[in-house]
Tab-separated table of C-alpha atoms in Angstrom:
chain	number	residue	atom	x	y	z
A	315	UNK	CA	-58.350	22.318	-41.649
A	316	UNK	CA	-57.242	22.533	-45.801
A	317	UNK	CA	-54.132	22.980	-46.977
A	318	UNK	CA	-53.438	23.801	-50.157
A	319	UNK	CA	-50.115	25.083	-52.422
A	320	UNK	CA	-50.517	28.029	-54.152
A	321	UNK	CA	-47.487	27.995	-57.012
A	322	UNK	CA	-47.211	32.115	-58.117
A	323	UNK	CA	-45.076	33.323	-61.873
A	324	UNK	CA	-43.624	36.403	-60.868
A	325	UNK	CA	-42.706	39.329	-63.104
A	326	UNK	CA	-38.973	39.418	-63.372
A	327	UNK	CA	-36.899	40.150	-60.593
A	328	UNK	CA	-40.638	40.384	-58.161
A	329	UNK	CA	-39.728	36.850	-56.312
A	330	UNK	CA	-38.101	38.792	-53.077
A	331	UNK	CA	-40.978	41.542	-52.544
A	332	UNK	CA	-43.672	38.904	-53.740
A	333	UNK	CA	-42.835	36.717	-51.057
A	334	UNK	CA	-42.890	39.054	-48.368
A	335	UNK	CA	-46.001	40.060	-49.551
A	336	UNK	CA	-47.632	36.726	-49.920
A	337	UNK	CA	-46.004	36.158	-46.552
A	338	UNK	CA	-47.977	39.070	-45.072
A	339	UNK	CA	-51.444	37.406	-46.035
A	340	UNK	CA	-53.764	36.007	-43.393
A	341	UNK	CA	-54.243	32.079	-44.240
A	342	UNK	CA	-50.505	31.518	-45.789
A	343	UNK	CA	-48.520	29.573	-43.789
A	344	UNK	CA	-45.007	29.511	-45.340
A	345	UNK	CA	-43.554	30.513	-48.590
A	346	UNK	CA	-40.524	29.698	-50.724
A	347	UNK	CA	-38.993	30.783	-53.619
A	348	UNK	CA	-38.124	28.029	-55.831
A	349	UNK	CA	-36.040	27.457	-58.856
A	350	UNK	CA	-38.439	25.453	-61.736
A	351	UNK	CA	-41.789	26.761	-63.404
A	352	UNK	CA	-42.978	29.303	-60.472
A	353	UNK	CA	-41.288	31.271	-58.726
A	354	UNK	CA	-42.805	30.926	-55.085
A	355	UNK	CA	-44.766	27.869	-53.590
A	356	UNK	CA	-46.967	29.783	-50.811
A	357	UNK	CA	-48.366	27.144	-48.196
A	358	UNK	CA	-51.847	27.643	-47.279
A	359	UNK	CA	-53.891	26.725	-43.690
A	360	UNK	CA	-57.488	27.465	-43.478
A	361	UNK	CA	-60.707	26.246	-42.175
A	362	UNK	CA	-62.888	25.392	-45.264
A	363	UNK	CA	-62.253	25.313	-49.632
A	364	UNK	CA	-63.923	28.352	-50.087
A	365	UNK	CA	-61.031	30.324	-47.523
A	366	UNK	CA	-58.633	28.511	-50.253
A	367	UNK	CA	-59.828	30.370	-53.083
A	368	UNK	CA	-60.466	33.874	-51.202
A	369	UNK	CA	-56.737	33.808	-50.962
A	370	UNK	CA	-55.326	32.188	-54.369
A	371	UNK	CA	-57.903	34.359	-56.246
A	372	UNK	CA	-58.614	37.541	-54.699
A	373	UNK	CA	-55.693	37.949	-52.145
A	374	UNK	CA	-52.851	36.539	-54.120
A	375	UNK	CA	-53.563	37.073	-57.549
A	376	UNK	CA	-54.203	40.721	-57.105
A	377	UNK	CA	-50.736	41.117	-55.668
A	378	UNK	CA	-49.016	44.031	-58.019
A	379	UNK	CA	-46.277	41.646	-60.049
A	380	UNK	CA	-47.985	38.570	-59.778
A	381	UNK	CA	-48.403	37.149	-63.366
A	382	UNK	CA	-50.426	33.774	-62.827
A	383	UNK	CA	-50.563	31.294	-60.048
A	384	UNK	CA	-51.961	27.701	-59.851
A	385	UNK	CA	-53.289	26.426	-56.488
A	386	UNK	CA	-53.721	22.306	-55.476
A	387	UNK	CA	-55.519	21.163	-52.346
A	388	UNK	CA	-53.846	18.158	-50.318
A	389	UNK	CA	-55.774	15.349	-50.253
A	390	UNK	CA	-54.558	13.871	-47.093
C-alpha cells in the first residue's frame, strides 16, 4: 500500500466544492481544508506509485478550479 499527500491551490472561494470533489475520487482517502499555502491536503491509499500519480495528475489536477497541487509519498 502508498500513501501519499496531495496539497491542491484552489481558485478563490473553490476550497468547499473542491473538496467534495477530490473527496469523490477513487484512491483519496480523506481530505481537509487547511489554512497555510494550499488550500486542501487530500490523503491518498493505493496499491503501487504509478496509482499515485494517475490521481495527483490526471484525476486531481484536471478538477475545474484547481490551480496547482504538489503531491509527497510517505516514506514509512
Amino acid at each position: 500500500m502508498v500513501t501519499a499527500y496531495v496539497m491542491v491551490k484552489a481558485n478563490t472561494g473553490e476550497a468547499d466544492r473542491l473538496k467534495n470533489e477530490i473527496l469523490d475520487i477513487d484512491g483519496v482517502a480523506d481530505a481537509h481544508i487547511v489554512a497555510g499555502d494550499v488550500d486542501i491536503i487530500a490523503k491518498v491509499n493505493v496499491e503501487s506509485p504509478a496509482d499515485v500519480k494517475a490521481i495527483a495528475a490526471d484525476s486531481i489536477q484536471n478538477v475545474e478550479g484547481v490551480e496547482d497541487t504538489q503531491t509527497y509519498i510517505a516514506m514509512d
